Structure formats: C-alpha cells, structure tokens
C-alpha cells in the first residue's frame, strides 16, 4: 500500500474506539492515484524513516474492497495478495529520469567505515607466468585488456594476440600469431546473424597498423565453470593503412562494426558478409561521414594538420539505434543507424554548447570551464531511462547527463520518423567533497548528516576528482573514476560510487523529488589500471525505466554485480555490496562510534523500519555475504552476527497500528482497520524478493522438439527453484524457532499482555497477517517440491495424457497460481494423478509412488490422495478379476471402504469415476453409499437441510451447498435407473431362488430406504415425482416421507393428495382426515365440488373407528369436518340455484359463479350476500340451522316467505300444481333439517301450511295433502294432533264457525292414520291407554262439531275400535 503524509496532524476523535459505533468507511483512492500529480513524487513503500526531524508522521491508507472484504479471504489468499502488492510496490521504483532531473547535485555518502562501502575487493587473479614470458619478448608494443563477459583477458605482444581465462589458476593460453603487423587495438563484438556458423557467437576485431582482421570466437560454458573460448580464422580483413585506429564499437543487435582513427573524425563501418558479390567483397569498409573520392582514398600521415580533430571513443546504444562518438575536442556526435545499414549524423554537440547549457543551471565553476575536457561518454539505454540518453564525464570528475530529443518530443523508441535532432544537458553531478586522512573523524559525522539533510547546498568546487583520466559507468549507475593525482606516480586513485536504492525509493520528503543519493568509496589499487569490464551479467530489475534500477528488489534473486579491473599485476574483482551485506558487515565490525544500536537506528532513519526489518531477517536467515581476508566470498555465519540480526528483527520490527480515523463504517470489521507492523512488511518484502523471479512465471514451457514432438521444460531452471526453496526453508525454520518471541506469532497467551481493546484487536490483526505469511511459506516450499517431482518424471508424457482443457490450464499455470489458488492446487492434483497413473501403467506399485509423492509434497499428495489412488487401483483389479467372483467382490468392498474414509476430500471427477466403475461391475449399493457419504461430508453442518426447512430462500449461500450435494444425488438417480434397467433384463426368481440382479436391487434399495440423509430423501422424492412415479412414494416406509409430504403439501396439492393417501394406506385415518380437512379449507385453486369431496372423505375417515389416539380429538375433528361440510353443501346449493336463476345477468353470473365455486365462505357471507338477497328462503333456514340461529320469529317469518315464494314461482311456471311444490318443499327441507324442533317447528308449520291450503289451494288436490306431507316426514302423530287440536279449540281465522270442520276432518284423518300405524306393531295403540282415551274423547267432541255424515260415521267407527282396544 502507498502512504502519504496527512493533511493535518492526527488527533484523537471523540468516540473513535472499538466499542463506539462508526459512521461510514473512508473510501480510498486506487493505489495508482498520485496525490501530487507527478509520478516522480510518489512515495515508494509503506514504512519510512521515523526520525523526528526528517518529516511528520504519516497516516496509512486503508484500502477497501467491498466485493471481497479481507475478512472473507483465506490465509493463503491474503498472503498471496500481500506478496503481489509488494511486488507491484517494488516495480514502482523511481525511474532514472525522476531522480536525475533538471538541475545539479553532489549527494555522496563517502564513509570511512568499510562496512558501508558500496564495493569491496573480492578476488585477485594473477597473470600466468607464460604471459610475463611473452611480454619479455616484446620489441615494439604491448597492449592488455579484458573480455570480462567471458572471463578472459588478452595481451598483445607486437603482432601476436593471446587470450586466457583469468579465473583459472593454470589456464590454457590461446594465441593468434598469423599476421605480421603491430596490433593497435582489440575489440570483441557480436557478429552479424547468418554470416558465420552458430557456434561462433563473438568476433574479435583486431586493428593493426595496416589492417583490421576479424577472428571468430566460439564461447560456451565450461564443464569446470567459467567460459571456454576457441578462435577461428574467418579470412576476413580490410586495409586501414594510415588511419591509426583509435576506437571500435559494435552493435550487439545488428552485428554492425564501426571504427575511427586518429587521422580524422570520420566514422567508418566494417562491412562483412558470407560470400562475395558482384559489387562488394566479403569484407570492406565504408566511410559514413565523408563523401566523394575522399571517402575511399587512404589517409596519409604526412598530410595531417596539427590539432586535427579525431574520434577518441565511440559507443553504441542498441535500444535507440544510436551511435555516439567523442572527439578529441570534446565534441559529442550522435549518429542514427538506419534500417538499410545506413548511418546518419543527426546531432553535433560541441563542448561550448554543453557549457552554455550548464551555465543556466549553476554559477561559474572551475570544474566546468573551457579548460575542462570530456574524457568518456556512456550511453543510457531506453530500458533504463526515457529522457536521458548519454552520460559524459569531464576531466574534473563531473558527470553530465544529457537527453536527445526530436521534434516529436521524448521517445524511448527511435526510428527514421523521430530520430533525435537536439541534445540538451539535463543534470550535472559534481564530485564529492575531498577529505584528507586527518579529517576522517570529521568526515564520519559529516556523512551521517549529509545522508539525511535534504536542504544541503550543492558543492560545485570540490577538487576531489581533478585530473580524471578515464571513467566508466555500468547500470544501474555504478561509476568508476580514475584520477591521476600524482603526476610522478604511475598509480591512479579510483573513486567508485553506486546509487543508494533505499534512499532513492523512499525519499525523506515525499513532497519533493527523489535525490540522486549515492554511496562513494576511495580505493587505492596500487598499480595503474589498464582496463575495466563488467564481469557479471548486466543489471536489470525490470524491462522498463520504472523499477529498472531497484537493486534492493533483486539482492536475493540475482548475483551481485562484479567489476573487473586489470592492472599490471593482475585482475582485481570488485563486488557490489548489497544492503544485506552492508547490514551484516555493520554488525560484524561492531558499528561506528554509536555502536550497533546506533547503526540500527541509522538504518531505520535512512530506509525505514520495514526495510530494516527485511534486511535484518535476511541476515538472520544467512543471506549476508562478506569477503574474507584471503579473498573468499562466503556467507556470514558468525553466530553473534546472526543473533544480533535476529534481535534487530524482533526488537526493531515496530508494532501494528490501529487507525481510529479510518473507522467510519460500522459494517467494516475493526480488524481491517489495523495496519500490520513494519516487521510484517519486512517479512513480506523478504519473501517477495525471494520469489520475485518465479511469482508470475509459468511452471512449464511447451516447445516443439526437433523430431516434431512436444517437449516440455521448466520455465524456471530447477537449480534456481532449489535455491529459492532452500531460502524459504531457512526462513520457515527461523520463524518456527522464534515464534515465541515474535509478536503476532507467539500464540493466544500474548493477548493477556494487552492493556486495551484496541491493542487486542491490533494484535489479532498482526497474528492474522503473520500467520497468513507462514502458511504461504509452507505452501511455496511444498509447491516447489512438487515442481521438482514433476520434472523428475517424463513430464511430456504426463502433460500429453491430460485432457485438453486441463492441459491448456497447465500451460498457463503460474507459480503464484500454484502456490495460492485452489485452481492451481486442483491442477497440481491432476498432475499428481497423471504421475501415479503413468507409474501404475508402467508396473510400479501405487503405494510406493504415492508415498514418495506424499513425503516430498504432502499437501499436493496427502494421505487422503494415497488412499484414493489405492482405492482406484483396487477397483481396476476388481474389474480384471471379475465382479462375479468372490475375490472381485472383496476388492470392490475394500475399495469402497477406502473411498468412504476419504469421502470428504473426493473431487466430483473422482466420485464420477468411482460410481461408473461400481455400476459397470453392478455394485449398485456401493455406488449409492459412496455418493451419500461424499454428499454428507460436503455439508457436515447440514446447512442444506436448514435451507430446505426454511422454504429454500433465494440468494442464500446455503443454496450452493445444496447444489454441491445434489450433484452427488444425481449420480444416485443414475444408479437407480441402472438398477431398474438391469432388473427388467433379468427375472427376479429362478427355481425358487432370488437371482443376483434381484439381490443387488434389494441391496441398493436397502441403502436408499435406510439412509438417514433427509436432504437425500427429499431430493429422491422430488426426483420420483419428476419422473412421474408418485406411486413409488406410497410404497416407501420411511419417517422422512411424511415430513417431506407435509413440507411440500403446503405449496403443492399433488403432494397433499399423496400425503392423505399415504396416511390412509397406513391406516392413519385421523391424520388423513386432517389433511383432507386442510385441503377443504386451503387456498389452493380448487372447485367447490373438490372441496366437498375432500370434506366428505374427511368425514368418512374421521368416522372410522381405530384404536389409539385421543377420543376427544377425534370427536372435535369429526365435528369440525361435519360443520364445514354442511356449510359447503349450503354454498353448493346457492351456487346451483344462482346458475339457474334467470334474474342474474349474463355479465354478472360468471363473477358470482367464480366467487362461489372456490373457497368455502362463511355463513354470514352466504346469508347476507347471496341467500337473503336472492330470497332463497329454504337455504336461509338451512343457514339458520348451520349457524345454530334459534330466533322463532325470524324462523317463522322465513317459513312464511318460503311458502309464498314457492307458491308464486310455481304459479308463474304453471307446473306442477302449487300445493305439490309446497308439499315437496316441506318434505325435502324437513329431511335436511332432520325435523329440528327449532328449524322445523311443527306447532307453527302445521297451522301455517293448513291456512295456506285453505286460502290458496282450497279444493285443489287431496284433502289430506297437508297432513300427508308431515306424516311422510315421520313427524310424530302426537305433534300433529297437538297442533291441530290447538287450531280447533283456538277458533282462529280462517278456521272459525263452520270452517272448523276442516280442522276436524284433519284430526279424524291423523287419528285414523295414527291408529293404523300403532296397531301394526306389538306396542300399545297410540302408545298407551292414556293417549287412546284422549283420542276417544277427542273423536266424541269431533262428532259434535258439525262434520258431515260420512265423517261422523268414520268417527264413530274409529271410536268404537279404540274403545274395543281399551277393553
């Protein structure tokens, strides 16, 4: 994370504590956002110097990620994210242009403490005695030089050239003695492609007095180390008589060779080709600067003018296709190498123009004056800088950095359209301050201050580098300046400097540009330096200017840079001291005046706590290197040094910081508001630097082999991987050994030492961060082991055996993905499986192979993996033995047992494979059981069941868990289908014995029916229904079927029907009735007929007598069902009546029908909304009864309305006769009312109907139709006689006077019918003598009531029979 200084000083805010609710979380800007608008001002790193005088404290930025909050990251993911951030942070190292900007500087830290020296002499190689012998034979001239990139030195003795490997004690000397002119200059270049055989990868350009000769060089690594070199005659040479060659330069990209001589400032090119052509020889020269005849004419030495300008140095910048020349008059010329092998002069920069440019930057100085000259130029590639092109060194030791621009501005890529045409001075670096030995103590104090004082004035008058004779620059900024202080002495003083990457990357003042800080060193070689060369690979931390010069980032990843100095006594190797070496040597030497503690504090001030912790950790893990007194480069293993580094890492690692000002959103966990300690940053830095070269690199590289096949090789060399693994292992051991001392790794007991909630949360965050790093370290160690194992096998065959999709994924798998992602580990397991399968196919024992894999990379091939491989092997052996054999079945059971042991770690692909194998061998029960075990292991908390029980809410994470289990259940469905298919193809019984197919079917269903996995049972029932096999559910005897149907019945009527059918089949009639009652009352879209059907069935089931259960509960259920059924029947009556009612319009009728043909309405709704409004009085009476409404007046009124309504409707229709309709209505309603005394009051109805008959149906129909209607309903005769008797004696209208005879007739008729009915049985007439006597007396009264003669006779006869009976 990037951090910037706060706008205002931090202060305590009220309520900014853990216990206080926060407001909203601060949304920080992207890490790419630069607050000051200039990339060069962006601070690099998270932890900086904490010196009180250097800059104010800085607030960290808390980055948020709402999509994936840190709380949800796995430890390995959190650590990997941190490593990626660190690598990105390191990649933001300032480019050269940002800290060598417009202006001047003189920042050097030249310390007298050897521990802080940027370089140290690591080795001295003496010359072989035979070289001295050859020198003794010299007569004219002897030259010496280095080809440091191939570890060879050379010497010319007059006309002969000799080479030897200076790193070997008894090196073979290779000579070239086939020419006869004195050698003037030797240069090694890269040849043009296609001209020579591939083994010739270098060319020696040997310039003599008369010719330039090309010698082929074949260089390759030697088995004993170093480089072996062979020389080959090429037969290529060109005459250069009179030129007196002084400079040669070659382009490594194009193979072009340029040269110039003392005779003029012309630039020549050596043209060489494989064969001669019509117009050009195999080797020739071209003058690119002169035109016409003079370009081809030889230069005569006697024709040269005094003071003739000549080229003293030329260098090539292949990155920009530029050639620079330096003339004897300090003029710099820039040539552009055009694509057609041309060379164009684009810029001429006289020294006077350079001085004019500098005059605008600084006041006049004797160090930069017309008396000064430029002694050397050095190109700066576009990879290193975008603006800066070249560095020139003056004879006073000033370094002048220049940029070349075109009309299009700055460009890192040069072509014909934007070739530079102007050169400007951008920066001047003046020499360091010169101190005499007597001032060494003063120098120490001064250097310690100059390193931190950003306001120090630039010293433009230091004479420390006066009389500079030569200078060299090597990336990323190593500067060697040779000074001839004493003209009487042949020896030269060497000043060396190197950029301080730590201070450049972490400027003390982030608001200012990074200063060009350097460490300097004065070195006395003791003899004149003949030649200088870079003995190691050219430095490059990145492929672009930003991040290119970050030496800190690669100090554990790449060898330290080495520079070779050739003197008259031998070759001296100067090794670049890394920061880790400086730290180790500082401890080793005991520090300066302030002691070790002062040195550590100095490190903290200069580089920050994070970098200090990282460096201390590296030293403690054995990364420090030093050169012994006998010039041996060895790692620092001094126990005292390692112990002090360990203490420095622990004691100076800082503490985590809880940022109260960042708590503005209560939804963000408090632990995310903690910034881990600098110790954590140091650990992260160290790890990221160890693995930087492999983190984004692919694991494998596929190339086409020479035979046309596929060749798979490691993208990173195995030796490199082993080195990284070794360093990670040491780090892991260090952390494990010291975890009790490291805050954050010491365990939960450390929480007891906290004094506040904030400290506790901070410590928890520190533990989370450090623990994540420890987990990542372990994963990386095992991951590298896995890669090493992978390439121990025949990797090409293994990759080819993978599926195309998997193979494609392996091709793009990076080490980051392998170490930290689940996909990477899955791919690794696929590769492990392929390795095991290949070894099995080759006859190897699976246990041996798997155990070897498990020992070397346990997390990639765990104990569970071994069991899986063993189980797979058992299944293959069972297939070979045959599933019908006892041995084969035993193998299947053993394989199943192993699979069940690792059910929690089986992948779906492995489960698919095992199920297919089981099914192919008809081991259905095993396939089902394994699938069930895998499903249950995938959800040990049974969260899927809770999700089902909660009605499967949407967007619930538990749905994903259910889906993972369902994939296992789908396999069981396939097995069931396979079982059924096999059963159809074979009979169940043969000769009274169950067949194998029947037994296996029974075994399979036994596993299914006895499974206690409710989620599976639920899914299985769903599947049965989806297959249209609802009948199968009624056959299942499982406690889960009822739960399933109960849960489903609330949403689906089909499941409800199955539930009551299941209850009924199980003779649980009461439960079936309850379900049917619920259906009758449900909100399902059911018609009224269906509801009445359900209620009718419910009434039947509720009425069925079974043992057990509460009798009261059963009675209550029956009563509820009956009552609801009565209401439903009433509603159906209304519905049918309304359908046929002509009073309802065609538009209204569908609405009414829809309202009634659905849910069962309440009696109030039926009465008020329908029955009463429609004058359905008979239905109103039924509603009275259902509602237990007993108001006599309302009931009597409704009966009267019913009689009137019935008469009117019948009279309107004309048929049947009204009395018939009324009679039928009384009969039907009496039956439905069950002659209820309240709803069917005989005492009211008889006078009411008799009066209706007299008034509306007099002499219509039989005289007795009224009494017949009641008698047919089996109304008690006592009630009829009582009602008629009351009418007879009450003398009410219209039965008054003579009309009383009508009532008398009815009485005679009823008494007669009563007599006949009672006479048929064995009981007494009229039920007893009392009733008989009363009837006899009533008949006597009736005889005197004015009956006609016939009725009188009937009375007498009936009375006589009654009296006869009484006797």
mmCIF file of N, CA, C and O in Angstrom, residues 1133-1189:
data_model
loop_
_atom_site.group_PDB
_atom_site.id
_atom_site.type_symbol
_atom_site.label_atom_id
_atom_site.label_comp_id
_atom_site.label_asym_id
_atom_site.label_seq_id
_atom_site.Cartn_x
_atom_site.Cartn_y
_atom_site.Cartn_z
ATOM 1 N N UNK A 1133 -75.585 -25.404 -2.803
ATOM 2 C CA UNK A 1133 -76.992 -25.150 -3.136
ATOM 3 C C UNK A 1133 -77.153 -23.750 -3.716
ATOM 4 O O UNK A 1133 -77.866 -23.555 -4.724
ATOM 5 N N UNK A 1134 -76.515 -22.802 -3.064
ATOM 6 C CA UNK A 1134 -76.620 -21.427 -3.562
ATOM 7 C C UNK A 1134 -76.035 -21.332 -4.956
ATOM 8 O O UNK A 1134 -76.585 -20.670 -5.849
ATOM 9 N N UNK A 1135 -74.862 -21.974 -5.142
ATOM 10 C CA UNK A 1135 -74.198 -21.928 -6.444
ATOM 11 C C UNK A 1135 -75.099 -22.501 -7.533
ATOM 12 O O UNK A 1135 -75.276 -21.890 -8.604
ATOM 13 N N UNK A 1136 -75.672 -23.666 -7.278
ATOM 14 C CA UNK A 1136 -76.518 -24.282 -8.301
ATOM 15 C C UNK A 1136 -77.774 -23.450 -8.542
ATOM 16 O O UNK A 1136 -78.243 -23.320 -9.685
ATOM 17 N N UNK A 1137 -78.331 -22.889 -7.465
ATOM 18 C CA UNK A 1137 -79.528 -22.076 -7.604
ATOM 19 C C UNK A 1137 -79.234 -20.814 -8.426
ATOM 20 O O UNK A 1137 -80.023 -20.421 -9.282
ATOM 21 N N UNK A 1138 -78.059 -20.212 -8.152
ATOM 22 C CA UNK A 1138 -77.710 -18.989 -8.877
ATOM 23 C C UNK A 1138 -77.418 -19.270 -10.348
ATOM 24 O O UNK A 1138 -77.673 -18.431 -11.217
ATOM 25 N N UNK A 1139 -76.819 -20.417 -10.633
ATOM 26 C CA UNK A 1139 -76.558 -20.756 -12.033
ATOM 27 C C UNK A 1139 -77.841 -20.797 -12.850
ATOM 28 O O UNK A 1139 -77.853 -20.414 -14.026
ATOM 29 N N UNK A 1140 -78.935 -21.263 -12.196
ATOM 30 C CA UNK A 1140 -80.203 -21.393 -12.930
ATOM 31 C C UNK A 1140 -81.139 -20.214 -12.725
ATOM 32 O O UNK A 1140 -82.249 -20.202 -13.258
ATOM 33 N N UNK A 1141 -80.700 -19.254 -11.940
ATOM 34 C CA UNK A 1141 -81.564 -18.114 -11.638
ATOM 35 C C UNK A 1141 -81.565 -17.145 -12.820
ATOM 36 O O UNK A 1141 -80.525 -16.582 -13.181
ATOM 37 N N UNK A 1142 -82.738 -16.953 -13.417
ATOM 38 C CA UNK A 1142 -82.790 -16.066 -14.590
ATOM 39 C C UNK A 1142 -82.663 -14.585 -14.225
ATOM 40 O O UNK A 1142 -82.488 -13.745 -15.103
ATOM 41 N N UNK A 1143 -82.750 -14.272 -12.956
ATOM 42 C CA UNK A 1143 -82.669 -12.872 -12.559
ATOM 43 C C UNK A 1143 -81.245 -12.306 -12.675
ATOM 44 O O UNK A 1143 -81.060 -11.094 -12.691
ATOM 45 N N UNK A 1144 -80.242 -13.168 -12.740
ATOM 46 C CA UNK A 1144 -78.855 -12.704 -12.812
ATOM 47 C C UNK A 1144 -78.466 -12.502 -14.273
ATOM 48 O O UNK A 1144 -78.698 -13.372 -15.109
ATOM 49 N N UNK A 1145 -77.888 -11.377 -14.546
ATOM 50 C CA UNK A 1145 -77.478 -11.066 -15.918
ATOM 51 C C UNK A 1145 -76.304 -11.954 -16.337
ATOM 52 O O UNK A 1145 -75.572 -12.500 -15.507
ATOM 53 N N UNK A 1146 -76.112 -12.079 -17.622
ATOM 54 C CA UNK A 1146 -75.038 -12.914 -18.154
ATOM 55 C C UNK A 1146 -73.654 -12.343 -17.805
ATOM 56 O O UNK A 1146 -72.675 -13.075 -17.733
ATOM 57 N N UNK A 1147 -73.583 -11.018 -17.634
ATOM 58 C CA UNK A 1147 -72.295 -10.427 -17.265
ATOM 59 C C UNK A 1147 -71.948 -10.684 -15.804
ATOM 60 O O UNK A 1147 -70.798 -10.913 -15.441
ATOM 61 N N UNK A 1148 -72.948 -10.665 -14.956
ATOM 62 C CA UNK A 1148 -72.714 -10.822 -13.532
ATOM 63 C C UNK A 1148 -72.562 -12.284 -13.134
ATOM 64 O O UNK A 1148 -71.830 -12.597 -12.199
ATOM 65 N N UNK A 1149 -73.194 -13.174 -13.864
ATOM 66 C CA UNK A 1149 -73.234 -14.576 -13.447
ATOM 67 C C UNK A 1149 -71.846 -15.200 -13.354
ATOM 68 O O UNK A 1149 -71.553 -15.901 -12.359
ATOM 69 N N UNK A 1150 -70.908 -14.999 -14.346
ATOM 70 C CA UNK A 1150 -69.576 -15.607 -14.185
ATOM 71 C C UNK A 1150 -68.848 -15.131 -12.926
ATOM 72 O O UNK A 1150 -68.126 -15.903 -12.295
ATOM 73 N N UNK A 1151 -69.031 -13.878 -12.580
ATOM 74 C CA UNK A 1151 -68.379 -13.363 -11.380
ATOM 75 C C UNK A 1151 -68.918 -14.050 -10.142
ATOM 76 O O UNK A 1151 -68.163 -14.434 -9.231
ATOM 77 N N UNK A 1152 -70.280 -14.202 -10.116
ATOM 78 C CA UNK A 1152 -70.902 -14.841 -8.954
ATOM 79 C C UNK A 1152 -70.468 -16.287 -8.854
ATOM 80 O O UNK A 1152 -70.143 -16.797 -7.765
ATOM 81 N N UNK A 1153 -70.443 -16.956 -9.995
ATOM 82 C CA UNK A 1153 -70.043 -18.359 -10.002
ATOM 83 C C UNK A 1153 -68.592 -18.499 -9.522
ATOM 84 O O UNK A 1153 -68.263 -19.405 -8.749
ATOM 85 N N UNK A 1154 -67.731 -17.581 -9.994
ATOM 86 C CA UNK A 1154 -66.330 -17.638 -9.595
ATOM 87 C C UNK A 1154 -66.170 -17.425 -8.091
ATOM 88 O O UNK A 1154 -65.340 -18.061 -7.432
ATOM 89 N N UNK A 1155 -66.998 -16.529 -7.532
ATOM 90 C CA UNK A 1155 -66.917 -16.252 -6.107
ATOM 91 C C UNK A 1155 -67.344 -17.445 -5.275
ATOM 92 O O UNK A 1155 -66.806 -17.709 -4.212
ATOM 93 N N UNK A 1156 -68.356 -18.156 -5.784
ATOM 94 C CA UNK A 1156 -68.914 -19.265 -5.001
ATOM 95 C C UNK A 1156 -68.238 -20.594 -5.282
ATOM 96 O O UNK A 1156 -68.205 -21.479 -4.423
ATOM 97 N N UNK A 1157 -67.680 -20.753 -6.487
ATOM 98 C CA UNK A 1157 -67.089 -22.041 -6.866
ATOM 99 C C UNK A 1157 -65.597 -22.056 -6.513
ATOM 100 O O UNK A 1157 -64.750 -22.297 -7.358
ATOM 101 N N UNK A 1158 -65.303 -21.785 -5.290
ATOM 102 C CA UNK A 1158 -63.917 -21.761 -4.839
ATOM 103 C C UNK A 1158 -63.853 -22.049 -3.361
ATOM 104 O O UNK A 1158 -64.373 -23.063 -2.896
ATOM 105 N N UNK A 1159 -63.220 -21.177 -2.646
ATOM 106 C CA UNK A 1159 -63.081 -21.380 -1.209
ATOM 107 C C UNK A 1159 -64.450 -21.367 -0.542
ATOM 108 O O UNK A 1159 -65.402 -20.765 -1.032
ATOM 109 N N UNK A 1160 -64.538 -22.007 0.596
ATOM 110 C CA UNK A 1160 -65.796 -22.091 1.341
ATOM 111 C C UNK A 1160 -65.968 -20.802 2.135
ATOM 112 O O UNK A 1160 -65.103 -20.430 2.943
ATOM 113 N N UNK A 1161 -67.087 -20.130 1.893
ATOM 114 C CA UNK A 1161 -67.346 -18.850 2.527
ATOM 115 C C UNK A 1161 -67.958 -19.061 3.902
ATOM 116 O O UNK A 1161 -68.448 -20.143 4.238
ATOM 117 N N UNK A 1162 -67.979 -18.017 4.657
ATOM 118 C CA UNK A 1162 -68.615 -18.088 5.975
ATOM 119 C C UNK A 1162 -70.129 -18.040 5.819
ATOM 120 O O UNK A 1162 -70.661 -17.580 4.797
ATOM 121 N N UNK A 1163 -70.850 -18.484 6.845
ATOM 122 C CA UNK A 1163 -72.318 -18.470 6.808
ATOM 123 C C UNK A 1163 -72.844 -17.051 6.712
ATOM 124 O O UNK A 1163 -73.851 -16.793 6.038
ATOM 125 N N UNK A 1164 -72.123 -16.137 7.345
ATOM 126 C CA UNK A 1164 -72.575 -14.747 7.268
ATOM 127 C C UNK A 1164 -72.511 -14.246 5.838
ATOM 128 O O UNK A 1164 -73.431 -13.569 5.350
ATOM 129 N N UNK A 1165 -71.396 -14.567 5.147
ATOM 130 C CA UNK A 1165 -71.280 -14.145 3.753
ATOM 131 C C UNK A 1165 -72.347 -14.800 2.901
ATOM 132 O O UNK A 1165 -72.975 -14.154 2.039
ATOM 133 N N UNK A 1166 -72.577 -16.078 3.119
ATOM 134 C CA UNK A 1166 -73.571 -16.780 2.310
ATOM 135 C C UNK A 1166 -74.969 -16.219 2.532
ATOM 136 O O UNK A 1166 -75.763 -16.064 1.590
ATOM 137 N N UNK A 1167 -75.270 -15.903 3.789
ATOM 138 C CA UNK A 1167 -76.614 -15.403 4.092
ATOM 139 C C UNK A 1167 -76.802 -13.981 3.584
ATOM 140 O O UNK A 1167 -77.753 -13.689 2.857
ATOM 141 N N UNK A 1168 -75.852 -13.110 3.971
ATOM 142 C CA UNK A 1168 -76.040 -11.685 3.663
ATOM 143 C C UNK A 1168 -75.828 -11.362 2.200
ATOM 144 O O UNK A 1168 -76.493 -10.494 1.640
ATOM 145 N N UNK A 1169 -74.862 -12.028 1.585
ATOM 146 C CA UNK A 1169 -74.510 -11.665 0.219
ATOM 147 C C UNK A 1169 -75.294 -12.433 -0.834
ATOM 148 O O UNK A 1169 -75.389 -11.961 -1.978
ATOM 149 N N UNK A 1170 -75.803 -13.579 -0.466
ATOM 150 C CA UNK A 1170 -76.407 -14.401 -1.516
ATOM 151 C C UNK A 1170 -77.821 -14.877 -1.157
ATOM 152 O O UNK A 1170 -78.807 -14.508 -1.800
ATOM 153 N N UNK A 1171 -77.966 -15.709 -0.114
ATOM 154 C CA UNK A 1171 -79.245 -16.369 0.157
ATOM 155 C C UNK A 1171 -80.358 -15.366 0.468
ATOM 156 O O UNK A 1171 -81.445 -15.426 -0.114
ATOM 157 N N UNK A 1172 -80.085 -14.446 1.364
ATOM 158 C CA UNK A 1172 -81.118 -13.484 1.745
ATOM 159 C C UNK A 1172 -81.440 -12.539 0.591
ATOM 160 O O UNK A 1172 -82.614 -12.253 0.317
ATOM 161 N N UNK A 1173 -80.417 -12.067 -0.098
ATOM 162 C CA UNK A 1173 -80.656 -11.140 -1.202
ATOM 163 C C UNK A 1173 -81.406 -11.807 -2.353
ATOM 164 O O UNK A 1173 -82.220 -11.182 -3.023
ATOM 165 N N UNK A 1174 -81.137 -13.085 -2.574
ATOM 166 C CA UNK A 1174 -81.789 -13.787 -3.682
ATOM 167 C C UNK A 1174 -83.123 -14.407 -3.275
ATOM 168 O O UNK A 1174 -83.763 -15.076 -4.087
ATOM 169 N N UNK A 1175 -83.542 -14.221 -2.004
ATOM 170 C CA UNK A 1175 -84.808 -14.777 -1.500
ATOM 171 C C UNK A 1175 -84.828 -16.291 -1.590
ATOM 172 O O UNK A 1175 -85.847 -16.912 -1.916
ATOM 173 N N UNK A 1176 -83.689 -16.890 -1.315
ATOM 174 C CA UNK A 1176 -83.628 -18.354 -1.227
ATOM 175 C C UNK A 1176 -83.912 -18.700 0.234
ATOM 176 O O UNK A 1176 -83.008 -18.959 1.030
ATOM 177 N N UNK A 1177 -85.253 -18.725 0.570
ATOM 178 C CA UNK A 1177 -85.639 -18.832 1.975
ATOM 179 C C UNK A 1177 -85.354 -20.208 2.543
ATOM 180 O O UNK A 1177 -85.082 -20.355 3.736
ATOM 181 N N UNK A 1178 -85.501 -21.235 1.706
ATOM 182 C CA UNK A 1178 -85.177 -22.570 2.200
ATOM 183 C C UNK A 1178 -83.704 -22.662 2.593
ATOM 184 O O UNK A 1178 -83.338 -23.266 3.598
ATOM 185 N N UNK A 1179 -82.832 -22.017 1.791
ATOM 186 C CA UNK A 1179 -81.402 -22.032 2.112
ATOM 187 C C UNK A 1179 -81.137 -21.179 3.354
ATOM 188 O O UNK A 1179 -80.265 -21.488 4.169
ATOM 189 N N UNK A 1180 -81.918 -20.103 3.507
ATOM 190 C CA UNK A 1180 -81.777 -19.292 4.718
ATOM 191 C C UNK A 1180 -82.048 -20.122 5.956
ATOM 192 O O UNK A 1180 -81.359 -19.988 6.988
ATOM 193 N N UNK A 1181 -83.092 -20.969 5.860
ATOM 194 C CA UNK A 1181 -83.411 -21.827 7.009
ATOM 195 C C UNK A 1181 -82.275 -22.792 7.278
ATOM 196 O O UNK A 1181 -81.906 -23.048 8.436
ATOM 197 N N UNK A 1182 -81.678 -23.323 6.194
ATOM 198 C CA UNK A 1182 -80.539 -24.225 6.376
ATOM 199 C C UNK A 1182 -79.365 -23.482 7.027
ATOM 200 O O UNK A 1182 -78.641 -24.046 7.851
ATOM 201 N N UNK A 1183 -79.151 -22.221 6.632
ATOM 202 C CA UNK A 1183 -78.082 -21.413 7.241
ATOM 203 C C UNK A 1183 -78.371 -21.189 8.714
ATOM 204 O O UNK A 1183 -77.463 -21.228 9.555
ATOM 205 N N UNK A 1184 -79.705 -20.966 9.065
ATOM 206 C CA UNK A 1184 -80.064 -20.817 10.485
ATOM 207 C C UNK A 1184 -79.615 -22.037 11.272
ATOM 208 O O UNK A 1184 -79.067 -21.933 12.373
ATOM 209 N N UNK A 1185 -79.911 -23.181 10.671
ATOM 210 C CA UNK A 1185 -79.575 -24.400 11.398
ATOM 211 C C UNK A 1185 -78.064 -24.562 11.533
ATOM 212 O O UNK A 1185 -77.565 -24.908 12.610
ATOM 213 N N UNK A 1186 -77.313 -24.322 10.424
ATOM 214 C CA UNK A 1186 -75.865 -24.481 10.474
ATOM 215 C C UNK A 1186 -75.247 -23.501 11.452
ATOM 216 O O UNK A 1186 -74.246 -23.805 12.114
ATOM 217 N N UNK A 1187 -75.832 -22.309 11.535
ATOM 218 C CA UNK A 1187 -75.299 -21.285 12.434
ATOM 219 C C UNK A 1187 -75.886 -21.399 13.833
ATOM 220 O O UNK A 1187 -75.531 -20.579 14.699
ATOM 221 N N UNK A 1188 -76.793 -22.366 14.026
ATOM 222 C CA UNK A 1188 -77.455 -22.549 15.322
ATOM 223 C C UNK A 1188 -78.181 -21.268 15.737
ATOM 224 O O UNK A 1188 -78.126 -20.821 16.882
ATOM 225 N N UNK A 1189 -78.853 -20.693 14.749
ATOM 226 C CA UNK A 1189 -79.623 -19.466 14.982
ATOM 227 C C UNK A 1189 -81.054 -19.876 15.329
ATOM 228 O O UNK A 1189 -81.748 -20.485 14.521
#
